[in-house]
Coordinates of C-alpha atoms in Angstrom, one line a residue:
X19 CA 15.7 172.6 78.6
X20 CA 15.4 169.9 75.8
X21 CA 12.1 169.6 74.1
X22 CA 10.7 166.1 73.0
X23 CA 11.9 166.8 69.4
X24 CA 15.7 166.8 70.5
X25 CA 15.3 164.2 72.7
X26 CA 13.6 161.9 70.7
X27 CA 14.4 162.7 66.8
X28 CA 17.1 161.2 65.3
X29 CA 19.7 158.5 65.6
X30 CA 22.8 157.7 67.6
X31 CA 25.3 155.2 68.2
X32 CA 23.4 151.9 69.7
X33 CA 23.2 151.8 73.4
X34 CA 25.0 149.3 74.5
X35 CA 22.3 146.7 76.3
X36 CA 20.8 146.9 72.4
X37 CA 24.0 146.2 70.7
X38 CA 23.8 142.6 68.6
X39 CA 26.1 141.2 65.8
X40 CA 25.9 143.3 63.0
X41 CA 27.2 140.6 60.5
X42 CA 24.5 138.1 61.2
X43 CA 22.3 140.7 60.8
X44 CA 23.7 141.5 57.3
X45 CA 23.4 138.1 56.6
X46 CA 19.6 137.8 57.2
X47 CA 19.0 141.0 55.2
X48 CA 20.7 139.1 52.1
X49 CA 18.4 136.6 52.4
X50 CA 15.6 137.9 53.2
X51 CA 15.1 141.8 51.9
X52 CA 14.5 142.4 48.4
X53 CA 16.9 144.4 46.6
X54 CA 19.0 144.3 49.8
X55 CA 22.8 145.3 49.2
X56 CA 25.3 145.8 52.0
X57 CA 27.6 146.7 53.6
X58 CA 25.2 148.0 56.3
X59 CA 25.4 150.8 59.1
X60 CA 23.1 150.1 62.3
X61 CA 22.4 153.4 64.0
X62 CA 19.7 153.7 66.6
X63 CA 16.4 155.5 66.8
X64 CA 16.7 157.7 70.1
X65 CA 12.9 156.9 70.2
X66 CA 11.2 153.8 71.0
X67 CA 10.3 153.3 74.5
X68 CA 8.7 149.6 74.4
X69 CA 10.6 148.0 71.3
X70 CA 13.9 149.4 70.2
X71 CA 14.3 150.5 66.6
X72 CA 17.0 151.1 64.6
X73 CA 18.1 152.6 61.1
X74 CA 19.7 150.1 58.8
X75 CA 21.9 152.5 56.4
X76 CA 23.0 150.6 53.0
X77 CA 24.3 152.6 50.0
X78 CA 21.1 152.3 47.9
X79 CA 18.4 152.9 50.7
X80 CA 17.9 152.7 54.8
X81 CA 15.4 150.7 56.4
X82 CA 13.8 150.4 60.2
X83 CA 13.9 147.3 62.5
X84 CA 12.2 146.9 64.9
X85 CA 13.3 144.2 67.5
X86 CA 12.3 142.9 71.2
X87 CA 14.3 144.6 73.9
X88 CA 16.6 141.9 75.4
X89 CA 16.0 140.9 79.4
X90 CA 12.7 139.7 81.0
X91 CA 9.5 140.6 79.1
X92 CA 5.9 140.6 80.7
X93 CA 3.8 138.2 79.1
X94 CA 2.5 139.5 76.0
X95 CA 4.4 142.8 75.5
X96 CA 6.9 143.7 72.9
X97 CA 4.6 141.8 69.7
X98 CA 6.9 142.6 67.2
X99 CA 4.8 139.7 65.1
X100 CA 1.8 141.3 65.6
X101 CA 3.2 144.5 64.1
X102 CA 4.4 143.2 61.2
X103 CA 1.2 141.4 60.6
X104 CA -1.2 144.5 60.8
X105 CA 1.3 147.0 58.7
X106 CA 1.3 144.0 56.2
X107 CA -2.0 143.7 55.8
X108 CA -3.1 147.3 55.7
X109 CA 0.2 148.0 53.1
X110 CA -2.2 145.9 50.9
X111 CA -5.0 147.9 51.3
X112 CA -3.5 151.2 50.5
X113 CA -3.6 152.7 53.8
X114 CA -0.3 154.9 54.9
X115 CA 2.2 152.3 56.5
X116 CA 5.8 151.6 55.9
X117 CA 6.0 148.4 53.7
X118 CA 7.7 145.6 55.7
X119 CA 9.7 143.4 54.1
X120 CA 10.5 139.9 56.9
X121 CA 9.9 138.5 59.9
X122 CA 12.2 136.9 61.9
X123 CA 11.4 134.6 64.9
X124 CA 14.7 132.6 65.0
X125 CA 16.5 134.3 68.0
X126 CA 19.9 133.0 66.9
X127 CA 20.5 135.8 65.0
X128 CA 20.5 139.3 66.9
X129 CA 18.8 137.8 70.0
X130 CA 15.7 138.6 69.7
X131 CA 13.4 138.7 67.3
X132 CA 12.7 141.1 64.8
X133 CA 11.2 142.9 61.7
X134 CA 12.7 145.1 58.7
X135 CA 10.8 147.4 57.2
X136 CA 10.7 150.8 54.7
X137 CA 12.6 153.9 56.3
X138 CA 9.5 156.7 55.2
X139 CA 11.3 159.9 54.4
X140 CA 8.9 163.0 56.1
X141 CA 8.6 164.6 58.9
X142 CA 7.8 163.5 62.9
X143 CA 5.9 166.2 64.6
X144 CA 6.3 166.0 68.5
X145 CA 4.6 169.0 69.2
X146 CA 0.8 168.8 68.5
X147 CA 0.1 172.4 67.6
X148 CA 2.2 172.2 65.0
X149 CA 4.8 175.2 65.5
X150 CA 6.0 176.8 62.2
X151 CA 2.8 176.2 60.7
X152 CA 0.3 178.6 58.9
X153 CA -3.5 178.5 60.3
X154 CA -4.7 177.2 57.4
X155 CA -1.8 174.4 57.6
X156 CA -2.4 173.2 60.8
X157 CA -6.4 172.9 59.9
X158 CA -5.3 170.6 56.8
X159 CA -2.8 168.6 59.2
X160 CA -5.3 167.7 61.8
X161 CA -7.8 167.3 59.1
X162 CA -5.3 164.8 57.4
X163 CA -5.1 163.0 61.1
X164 CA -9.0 162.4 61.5
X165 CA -9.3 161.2 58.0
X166 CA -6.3 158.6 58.5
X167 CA -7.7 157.2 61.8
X168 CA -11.6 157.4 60.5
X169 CA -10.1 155.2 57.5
X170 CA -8.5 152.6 59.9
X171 CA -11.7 152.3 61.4
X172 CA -14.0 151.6 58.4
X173 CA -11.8 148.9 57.2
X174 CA -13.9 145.5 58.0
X175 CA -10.9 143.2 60.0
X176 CA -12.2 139.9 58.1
X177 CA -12.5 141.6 55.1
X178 CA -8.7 142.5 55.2
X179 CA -7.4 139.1 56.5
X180 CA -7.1 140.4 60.0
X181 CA -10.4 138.7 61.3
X182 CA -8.9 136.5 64.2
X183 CA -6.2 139.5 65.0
X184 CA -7.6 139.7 68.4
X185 CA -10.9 138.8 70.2
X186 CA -14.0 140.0 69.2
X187 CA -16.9 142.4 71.4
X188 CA -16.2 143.1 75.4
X189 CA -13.0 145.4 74.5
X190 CA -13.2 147.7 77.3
X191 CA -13.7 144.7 80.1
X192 CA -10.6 143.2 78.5
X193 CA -8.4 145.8 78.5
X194 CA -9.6 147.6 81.8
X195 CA -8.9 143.9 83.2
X196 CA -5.4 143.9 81.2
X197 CA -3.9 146.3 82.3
X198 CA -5.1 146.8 86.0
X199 CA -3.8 143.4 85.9
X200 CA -0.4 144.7 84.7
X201 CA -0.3 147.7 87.2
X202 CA -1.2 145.5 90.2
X203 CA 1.4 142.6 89.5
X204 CA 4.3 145.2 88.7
X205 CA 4.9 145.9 93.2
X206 CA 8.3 147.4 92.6
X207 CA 7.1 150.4 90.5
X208 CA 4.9 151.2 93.1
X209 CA 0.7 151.8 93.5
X210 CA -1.1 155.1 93.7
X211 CA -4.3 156.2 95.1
X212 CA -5.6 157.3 92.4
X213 CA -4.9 154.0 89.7
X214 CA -6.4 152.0 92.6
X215 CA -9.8 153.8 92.3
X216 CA -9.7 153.6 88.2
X217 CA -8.9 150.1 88.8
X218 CA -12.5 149.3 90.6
X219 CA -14.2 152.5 89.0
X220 CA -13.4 151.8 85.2
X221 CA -15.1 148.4 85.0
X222 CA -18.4 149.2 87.0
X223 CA -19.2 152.2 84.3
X224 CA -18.6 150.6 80.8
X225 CA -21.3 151.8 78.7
X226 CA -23.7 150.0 76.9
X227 CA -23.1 148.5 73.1
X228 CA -20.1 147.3 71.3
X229 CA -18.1 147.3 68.2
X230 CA -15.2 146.3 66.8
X231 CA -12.4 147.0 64.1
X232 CA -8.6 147.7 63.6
X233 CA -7.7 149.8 66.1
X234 CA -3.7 151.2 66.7
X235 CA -3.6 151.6 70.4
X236 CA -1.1 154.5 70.3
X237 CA -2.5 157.0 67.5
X238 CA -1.2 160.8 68.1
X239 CA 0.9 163.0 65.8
X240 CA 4.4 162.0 66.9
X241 CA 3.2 158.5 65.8
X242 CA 3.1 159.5 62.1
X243 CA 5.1 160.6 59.1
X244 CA 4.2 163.6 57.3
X245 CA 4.7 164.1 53.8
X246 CA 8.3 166.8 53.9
X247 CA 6.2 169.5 52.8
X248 CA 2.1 168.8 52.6
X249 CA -0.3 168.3 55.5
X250 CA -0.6 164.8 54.5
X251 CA 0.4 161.6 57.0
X252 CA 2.9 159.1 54.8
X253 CA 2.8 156.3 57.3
X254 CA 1.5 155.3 60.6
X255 CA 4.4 154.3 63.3
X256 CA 4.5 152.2 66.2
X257 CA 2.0 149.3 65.6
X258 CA 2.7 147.5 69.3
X259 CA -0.5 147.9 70.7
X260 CA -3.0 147.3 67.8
X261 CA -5.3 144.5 67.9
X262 CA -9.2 144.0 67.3
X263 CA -11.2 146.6 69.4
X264 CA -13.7 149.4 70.0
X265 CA -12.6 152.0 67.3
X266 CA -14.0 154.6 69.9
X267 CA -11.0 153.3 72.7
X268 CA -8.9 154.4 69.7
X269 CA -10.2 157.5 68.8
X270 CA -10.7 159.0 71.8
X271 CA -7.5 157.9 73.0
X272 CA -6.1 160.6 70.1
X273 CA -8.9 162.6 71.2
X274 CA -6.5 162.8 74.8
X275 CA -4.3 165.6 72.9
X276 CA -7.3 167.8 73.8
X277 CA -7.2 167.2 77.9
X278 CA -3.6 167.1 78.2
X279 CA -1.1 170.1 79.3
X280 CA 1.5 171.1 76.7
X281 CA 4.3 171.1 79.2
X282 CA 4.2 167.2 79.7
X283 CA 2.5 166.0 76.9
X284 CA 2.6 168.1 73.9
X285 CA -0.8 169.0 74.8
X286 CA -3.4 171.8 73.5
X287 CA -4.7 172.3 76.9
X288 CA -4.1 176.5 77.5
X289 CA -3.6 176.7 73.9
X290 CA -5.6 179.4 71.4
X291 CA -7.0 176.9 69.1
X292 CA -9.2 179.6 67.0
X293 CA -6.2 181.7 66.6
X294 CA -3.6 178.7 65.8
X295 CA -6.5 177.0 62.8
X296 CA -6.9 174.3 65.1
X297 CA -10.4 173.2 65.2
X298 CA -12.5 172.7 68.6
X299 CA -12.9 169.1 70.9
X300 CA -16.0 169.3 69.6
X301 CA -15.2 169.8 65.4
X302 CA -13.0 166.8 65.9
X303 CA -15.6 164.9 67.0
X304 CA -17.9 165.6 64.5
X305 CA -15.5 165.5 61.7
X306 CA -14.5 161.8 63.0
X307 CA -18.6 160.9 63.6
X308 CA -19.1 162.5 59.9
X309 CA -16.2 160.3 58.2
X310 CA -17.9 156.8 60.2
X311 CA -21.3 157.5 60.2
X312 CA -21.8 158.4 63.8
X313 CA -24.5 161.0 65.4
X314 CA -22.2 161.2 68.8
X315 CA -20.4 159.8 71.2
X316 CA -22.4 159.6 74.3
X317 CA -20.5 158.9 77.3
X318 CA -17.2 160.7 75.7
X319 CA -15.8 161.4 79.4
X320 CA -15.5 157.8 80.6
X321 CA -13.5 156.9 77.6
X322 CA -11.1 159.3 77.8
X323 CA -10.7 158.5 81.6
X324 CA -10.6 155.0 80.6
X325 CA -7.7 155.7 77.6
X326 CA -6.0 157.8 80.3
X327 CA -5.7 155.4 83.0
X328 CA -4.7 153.3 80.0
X329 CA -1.7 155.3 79.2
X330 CA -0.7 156.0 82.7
X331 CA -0.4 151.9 83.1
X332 CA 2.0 152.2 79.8
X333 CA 4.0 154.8 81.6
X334 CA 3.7 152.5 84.8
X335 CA 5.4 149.4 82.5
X336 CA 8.6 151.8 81.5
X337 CA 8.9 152.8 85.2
X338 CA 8.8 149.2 85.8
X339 CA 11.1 148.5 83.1
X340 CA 13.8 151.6 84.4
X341 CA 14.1 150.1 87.4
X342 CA 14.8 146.8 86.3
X343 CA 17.4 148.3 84.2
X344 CA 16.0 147.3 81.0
X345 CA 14.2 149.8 79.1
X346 CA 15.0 151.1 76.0
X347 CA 14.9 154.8 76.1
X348 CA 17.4 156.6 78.0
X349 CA 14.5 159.3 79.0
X350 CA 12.8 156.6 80.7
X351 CA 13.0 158.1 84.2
X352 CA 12.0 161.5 83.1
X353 CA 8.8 159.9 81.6
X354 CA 8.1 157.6 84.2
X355 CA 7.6 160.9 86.5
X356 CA 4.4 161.4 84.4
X357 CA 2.8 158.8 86.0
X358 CA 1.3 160.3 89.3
X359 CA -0.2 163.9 87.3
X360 CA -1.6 161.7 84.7
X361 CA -3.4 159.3 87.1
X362 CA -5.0 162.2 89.1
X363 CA -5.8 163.5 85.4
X364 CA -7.8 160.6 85.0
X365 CA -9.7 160.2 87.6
X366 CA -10.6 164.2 87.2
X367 CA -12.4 162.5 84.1
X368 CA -13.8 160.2 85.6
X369 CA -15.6 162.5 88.5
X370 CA -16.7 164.3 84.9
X371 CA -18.2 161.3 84.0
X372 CA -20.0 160.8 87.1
X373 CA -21.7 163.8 86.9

């Protein structure tokens, strides 16, 4: 049995639905990356199930691009732009993102468009408790993870020029009604019992108040680079999903790790966290309430049903995508099985909500 880390570390040769011309790609890089100097190597990331991304090898230094997947794209998925914007903007501010270097919107050139960005030397860490690591180690790693995503969500959007990055206030409604939406339109991957009752549950039980700020949409550990050799993240990956929202949709989506089962997710369900260093649900809240002046979060149960119903409509997108032959990760089908466990999952939340 292959775990996550060999199936998803690493490069290979470039499937062949992704394949493009490699020379008009060089091109662009001449003209538009600093201190770019061929000749190039594509290889690609065996990662990347909504955008597929690939390691540009040069003699002097690699890089990352990240590109649309060809074929037919739902409306609004696949924002390559609105990556690049966000990891631009928080590059400025000092926060741990690969610098990107261009844009491109002209689909003349590989197909699709695209963006080029730093390749961050580190480590990607697939399995959440941290295997290998000392006690102490893994308390500094997930220390290093609460601070990052606590720092994301103290930034103030205007104050950063990402003001108008997405709509203000009413997050929850907005996404609940997004990607029901999504699930409901996408017949040939099928409905469940289960979705269908998050789909009218979810947006009858939002609680009260509202706030807003940067929020990533898809933080966990195998989203990050760690520094080679300190518990310390380097960059923050996969920017697809990040727009103006509730920063506790965000944080208690990466809260999830805590309620899921190791087997499918990586997980620290089952797991001895005193006797691993791994602090409690509850320290992790409080560490994150500590670092953004919080007392709580009331009402924790409905957003982690509400983040898992969230995830299970992602998973719901690649089935879709499977089937119509164009997703980009060749363990597509094995994920896509996820779906159904995850969705009873989440309504087990909910009923803990309810109560």
């Amino acid at each position: 049995m292959t775990t996550k880390q060999e199936q998803f570390s690493g490069t290979q040769a470039v499937r062949e639905q992704h394949r493009f011309d490699e020379a008009r790609l060089a091109d662009w890089m001449r003209a538009n990356v600093e201190g770019y100097a061929g000749p190039l190597t594509v290889e690609q990331f065996k990662g990347g199930q909504s955008n597929p991304t690939y390691k540009l090898v040069t003699p002097a230094k690699s890089y990352v691009m990240r590109r649309k997947p060809p074929g037919q794209l739902l409306k609004s998925a696949h924002a390559v732009d609105r990556e690049y914007r966000v990891i631009s903007a928080l590059c400025a501010q000092g926060f741990p993102v690969a610098r990107a270097y261009g844009l491109c919107t002209d689909e003349d050139v590989i197909g699709t468009w695209f963006y080029v960005m730093d390749c961050v030397d580190g480590r990607v860490v697939w399995d959440t408790s941290f295997p290998g690591e000392s006690p102490e180690s893994r308390a500094a790693h997930f220390d290093a993870m609460n601070k990052t995503i606590a720092d994301l969500h103290n930034f103030d959007p205007e104050a950063i020029g990402l003001g108008d990055f997405g709509k203000p206030g009413n997050y929850f409604a907005r996404q609940i009604g997004r990607w029901a939406g999504q699930y409901k339109d996408d017949e040939l991957a099928g409905h469940f019992e289960e979705m269908d009752r998050l789909c009218e549950w979810l947006p009858a039980n939002i609680p009260p108040g509202d706030e807003t700020s940067v929020v990533h949409g898809d933080y966990r550990a195998d989203n990050m680079i760690f520094h080679p050799t300190e518990p310390k993240v380097l960059a923050v990956l996969d920017w697809e999903l990040s727009t103006l929202g509730h920063p506790l949709a965000d944080f208690t989506y990466h809260l999830m790790m805590y309620r899921m089962p190791p087997e499918e997710t990586a997980g620290l369900v089952g797991k001895d966290l005193v006797a691993l260093g791994i602090p409690s649900e509850a320290e992790y809240v409080e560490a994150y309430c500590r670092r953004t002046g919080r007392s709580g979060i009331p009402n924790l149960d409905f957003y982690v049903a509400f983040n898992m119903f969230r995830l299970a409509a992602i998973i719901h997108g690649i089935k879709g995508r499977y089937i119509r032959g164009t997703a980009s990760n060749a363990h597509a089908a094995a994920m896509s099985e996820r779906l159904v466990p995850l969705a009873k999952l989440a309504w087990t939340q909910a009923e803990k909500a309810m109560r």
